[in-house]
CSV table of C-alpha atoms in Angstrom, one decimal:
chain,number,residue,atom,x,y,z
A,35,MET,CA,0.2,0.0,0.0
A,36,PRO,CA,2.4,2.3,1.0
A,37,GLY,CA,4.7,1.9,-2.2
A,38,LEU,CA,1.2,2.5,-4.6
A,39,VAL,CA,0.2,5.7,-2.4
A,40,GLY,CA,4.2,7.1,-3.2
A,41,ARG,CA,3.5,6.2,-6.7
A,42,ALA,CA,0.2,8.1,-7.1
A,43,GLN,CA,1.8,11.5,-5.7
A,44,ALA,CA,4.7,11.2,-8.6
A,45,GLU,CA,2.5,10.9,-10.8
A,46,ALA,CA,-0.1,13.8,-9.4
A,47,GLY,CA,3.0,15.8,-9.2
A,48,PHE,CA,5.6,17.5,-11.9
A,49,THR,CA,9.4,16.9,-11.6
A,50,LEU,CA,11.9,19.8,-11.1
A,51,LEU,CA,13.1,18.7,-14.5
A,52,GLU,CA,9.9,19.1,-15.8
A,53,ILE,CA,9.4,22.2,-14.6
A,54,LEU,CA,12.9,23.8,-15.5
A,55,VAL,CA,11.8,22.6,-18.8
A,56,ALA,CA,8.4,24.2,-18.6
A,57,LEU,CA,10.1,27.8,-17.6
A,58,THR,CA,12.8,27.4,-20.7
A,59,VAL,CA,10.4,26.7,-22.9
A,60,PHE,CA,8.0,29.9,-21.5
A,61,GLY,CA,10.9,31.8,-21.3
A,62,PHE,CA,11.5,31.4,-25.5
A,63,LEU,CA,7.8,32.4,-25.8
A,64,MET,CA,8.2,35.6,-24.1
A,65,LEU,CA,11.8,36.2,-25.9
A,66,GLY,CA,9.8,35.6,-29.3
A,67,LEU,CA,6.7,37.7,-28.5
A,68,ASN,CA,9.0,40.0,-27.0
A,69,GLN,CA,11.0,40.4,-30.3
A,70,GLY,CA,7.7,40.0,-32.3
A,71,VAL,CA,6.4,43.1,-30.6
A,72,ARG,CA,9.7,45.3,-30.5
A,73,PHE,CA,10.2,44.8,-34.9
A,74,SER,CA,6.2,45.6,-34.9
A,75,LEU,CA,7.1,49.1,-33.4
A,76,SER,CA,10.6,49.1,-34.7
A,77,ALA,CA,8.6,49.0,-38.7
A,78,TRP,CA,5.6,51.2,-37.9
A,79,THR,CA,8.4,53.4,-36.3
A,80,MET,CA,10.4,53.7,-39.0
A,81,GLN,CA,6.8,53.8,-41.5
A,82,ALA,CA,5.8,56.8,-39.8
A,83,ARG,CA,9.1,58.9,-40.3
A,84,THR,CA,8.9,57.8,-44.0
A,85,VAL,CA,5.3,59.5,-44.4
A,86,ALA,CA,6.5,62.0,-42.5
A,87,ALA,CA,9.4,62.7,-44.8
A,88,ARG,CA,7.7,62.9,-47.7
A,89,ASP,CA,5.2,64.8,-46.5
A,90,GLU,CA,7.8,67.3,-45.9
A,91,LEU,CA,9.5,67.3,-48.9
A,92,ALA,CA,5.7,67.4,-50.9
A,93,ALA,CA,4.9,70.3,-49.0
A,94,THR,CA,9.2,72.0,-49.9
A,95,GLU,CA,7.7,71.3,-53.1
A,96,ARG,CA,4.4,72.8,-53.4
A,97,LEU,CA,6.0,75.7,-51.7
A,98,LEU,CA,8.7,76.1,-54.1
A,99,ARG,CA,6.7,75.9,-57.2
A,100,ARG,CA,3.8,78.3,-56.0
A,101,LEU,CA,6.6,80.6,-55.4
A,102,ILE,CA,8.5,79.8,-58.8
A,103,GLU,CA,5.5,80.2,-60.7
A,104,ARG,CA,4.7,84.2,-59.6
A,105,ALA,CA,8.3,85.0,-59.8
A,106,GLU,CA,7.2,88.6,-60.9
A,107,PRO,CA,9.4,89.7,-64.1
A,108,ALA,CA,11.7,92.6,-64.6
A,109,GLU,CA,10.2,96.1,-65.3
A,110,GLU,CA,11.4,98.4,-68.1
A,111,ASP,CA,14.6,100.3,-67.0
A,112,THR,CA,14.6,98.3,-63.5
A,113,PRO,CA,17.4,95.5,-62.7
A,114,PRO,CA,16.5,92.0,-62.4
A,115,SER,CA,14.2,90.6,-60.9
A,116,LEU,CA,15.9,87.1,-60.2
A,117,ARG,CA,19.4,86.3,-59.5
A,118,GLY,CA,20.8,82.9,-60.0
A,119,LEU,CA,23.7,81.6,-58.8
A,120,PRO,CA,23.9,77.3,-58.7
A,121,GLY,CA,23.5,77.0,-54.7
A,122,ALA,CA,20.8,80.2,-54.1
A,123,LEU,CA,18.6,82.4,-55.8
A,124,VAL,CA,17.1,85.5,-55.0
A,125,PHE,CA,13.9,86.9,-56.6
A,126,ARG,CA,10.6,88.8,-56.3
A,127,THR,CA,7.5,86.1,-56.1
A,128,ILE,CA,4.0,86.6,-54.4
A,129,LEU,CA,4.3,84.9,-50.7
A,130,PRO,CA,1.2,82.5,-50.3
A,131,LEU,CA,-1.0,82.8,-46.8
A,132,ILE,CA,0.6,80.3,-45.5
A,133,VAL,CA,4.2,81.6,-45.3
A,134,THR,CA,3.2,85.5,-44.1
A,135,GLY,CA,-0.2,84.2,-42.5
A,136,GLN,CA,-1.5,87.2,-43.6
A,137,PRO,CA,-3.1,89.0,-47.1
A,138,VAL,CA,-0.9,87.6,-50.2
A,139,ARG,CA,1.7,90.2,-50.2
A,140,ALA,CA,4.5,90.4,-52.8
A,141,ALA,CA,8.4,90.1,-51.4
A,142,GLU,CA,11.8,89.9,-52.0
A,143,VAL,CA,12.8,86.1,-51.7
A,144,ALA,CA,16.4,84.1,-50.5
A,145,LEU,CA,16.6,80.6,-51.0
A,146,GLY,CA,19.5,78.5,-50.4
A,147,VAL,CA,21.2,75.7,-48.0
A,148,ASP,CA,22.8,77.4,-44.5
A,149,GLU,CA,26.0,76.0,-43.0
A,150,ALA,CA,23.9,73.6,-41.1
A,151,GLY,CA,22.4,72.3,-43.9
A,152,ARG,CA,19.1,73.3,-43.9
A,153,LEU,CA,17.3,74.7,-46.6
A,154,VAL,CA,15.9,78.3,-45.8
A,155,LEU,CA,13.4,81.1,-47.3
A,156,ARG,CA,14.1,84.2,-46.0
A,157,ALA,CA,11.6,87.1,-47.6
A,158,GLN,CA,11.3,91.1,-47.2
A,159,THR,CA,8.1,91.8,-47.8
A,160,ASN,CA,7.3,94.9,-50.3
A,161,PRO,CA,10.9,95.4,-51.5
A,162,ARG,CA,10.1,98.4,-53.5
A,163,ALA,CA,7.8,100.3,-50.9
A,164,ILE,CA,9.1,103.8,-49.7
A,165,ARG,CA,10.1,103.5,-45.8
A,166,LEU,CA,8.4,106.2,-43.9
A,167,SER,CA,9.6,103.8,-40.5
A,168,ALA,CA,12.1,101.2,-39.4
A,169,GLU,CA,11.8,98.0,-42.2
A,170,PRO,CA,9.8,95.2,-40.4
A,171,PRO,CA,11.7,92.5,-39.8
A,172,PRO,CA,12.5,89.6,-43.0
A,173,ILE,CA,10.8,86.5,-42.5
A,174,GLU,CA,12.7,83.6,-42.1
A,175,GLU,CA,11.6,79.9,-42.9
A,176,VAL,CA,13.0,76.4,-42.1
A,177,LEU,CA,11.9,74.1,-45.2
A,178,LEU,CA,13.8,71.2,-45.1
A,179,THR,CA,16.6,70.0,-42.5
A,180,GLY,CA,19.9,67.5,-43.1
A,181,LEU,CA,20.7,68.7,-46.8
A,182,ARG,CA,24.2,68.2,-47.8
A,183,GLY,CA,23.1,71.4,-50.4
A,184,LEU,CA,20.9,72.9,-53.3
A,185,GLN,CA,21.5,72.5,-56.9
A,186,ILE,CA,20.0,75.1,-59.1
A,187,ALA,CA,19.8,75.2,-62.8
A,188,TYR,CA,17.9,77.4,-65.7
A,189,TRP,CA,17.0,76.8,-68.7
A,190,ARG,CA,17.6,79.3,-71.1
A,191,ALA,CA,15.8,78.8,-74.3
A,192,PRO,CA,17.3,78.2,-77.8
A,193,THR,CA,17.7,81.0,-80.9
A,194,ARG,CA,19.0,81.7,-83.7
A,195,THR,CA,22.2,82.3,-82.4
A,196,ASP,CA,22.4,80.6,-79.3
A,197,THR,CA,21.9,77.0,-78.6
A,198,GLY,CA,20.5,77.5,-75.0
A,199,GLY,CA,20.2,75.1,-72.8
A,200,TRP,CA,20.7,74.7,-68.5
A,201,GLN,CA,23.2,77.7,-66.9
A,202,GLY,CA,24.5,77.5,-64.1
A,203,THR,CA,24.2,80.9,-63.2
A,204,TRP,CA,21.7,83.3,-64.4
A,205,THR,CA,21.5,87.2,-64.5
A,206,ALA,CA,19.4,88.4,-67.2
A,207,ARG,CA,16.6,90.5,-67.4
A,208,ALA,CA,14.3,87.9,-68.5
A,209,LEU,CA,13.3,85.3,-66.7
A,210,PRO,CA,14.5,81.5,-67.2
A,211,SER,CA,11.8,79.6,-69.2
A,212,LEU,CA,12.4,77.1,-66.5
A,213,ILE,CA,14.0,76.4,-63.2
A,214,ARG,CA,15.5,73.2,-62.1
A,215,PHE,CA,15.4,72.5,-58.4
A,216,ARG,CA,18.1,69.6,-56.9
A,217,LEU,CA,18.2,68.7,-53.4
A,218,VAL,CA,21.2,66.5,-51.8
A,219,PHE,CA,20.9,64.8,-49.1
A,220,GLN,CA,23.6,64.1,-46.6
A,221,PRO,CA,25.2,61.2,-47.1
A,222,GLY,CA,23.2,57.7,-45.4
A,223,ASP,CA,20.0,59.7,-45.7
A,224,ALA,CA,17.6,57.3,-47.0
A,225,ARG,CA,15.4,60.1,-48.3
A,226,HIS,CA,15.1,60.9,-51.8
A,227,TRP,CA,13.3,63.3,-54.2
A,228,PRO,CA,13.2,63.8,-58.0
A,229,ASP,CA,14.1,66.8,-59.9
A,230,ILE,CA,11.7,69.8,-59.1
A,231,VAL,CA,10.8,71.5,-62.4
A,232,VAL,CA,9.3,74.7,-62.8
A,233,ALA,CA,8.4,77.7,-65.2
A,234,PRO,CA,7.6,81.2,-64.3
A,235,VAL,CA,5.2,83.3,-65.1
A,236,ARG,CA,5.3,85.5,-68.1
A,237,GLU,CA,3.7,88.3,-67.9
A,238,PRO,CA,3.4,90.2,-64.5
A,239,LEU,CA,1.5,89.6,-61.6
A,240,ARG,CA,-0.5,92.1,-59.2
A,241,GLU,CA,-1.0,91.9,-55.6
A,242,ALA,CA,-4.3,93.0,-55.4
A,243,GLY,CA,-6.6,89.8,-56.2
A,244,ALA,CA,-3.7,87.3,-56.8
A,245,ASN,CA,-4.9,83.7,-55.6
């Protein structure tokens, strides 16, 4: 009888080895579950960052297109309204509401990448107005960060005496037919964006009634 009772008690419980094996298996399951959760969170974070970066780049492209499309040609007997370098651009245009927070206003805009790798837009509103008091501070907006540079080219239409083509600088009084922006990112930056090619307007814009 005592032998039968001992065997029954042994069969009803777990040995130390069985408990250790169960704990080991449970540990592996928890480790796998934890790794899966971490992978899912990492993938979600990466996707969110990618979407945010694309939204930022798309917003920058829309703003550049809007500013260039509203570039103001030079009037008679006035200096060029657009002065272009390979990595910087200064021109007169109409600022949209999203930049000024006020009704549409004419401005002289400077665009370039600073030493910190930021694509910066600086604008002085009403550049041709007669100042009766101190000038208002210029508007400054950081459009993008993490850039190595900005490459700008200007298209000159061919003529009978000139083959035209892309130019690295622009000093003519007439606006270029096209302006091309190429964003150069820092090494290792996963972002990329196609060239932005915009055609300036061909006739003067008016502040009143501009959209």
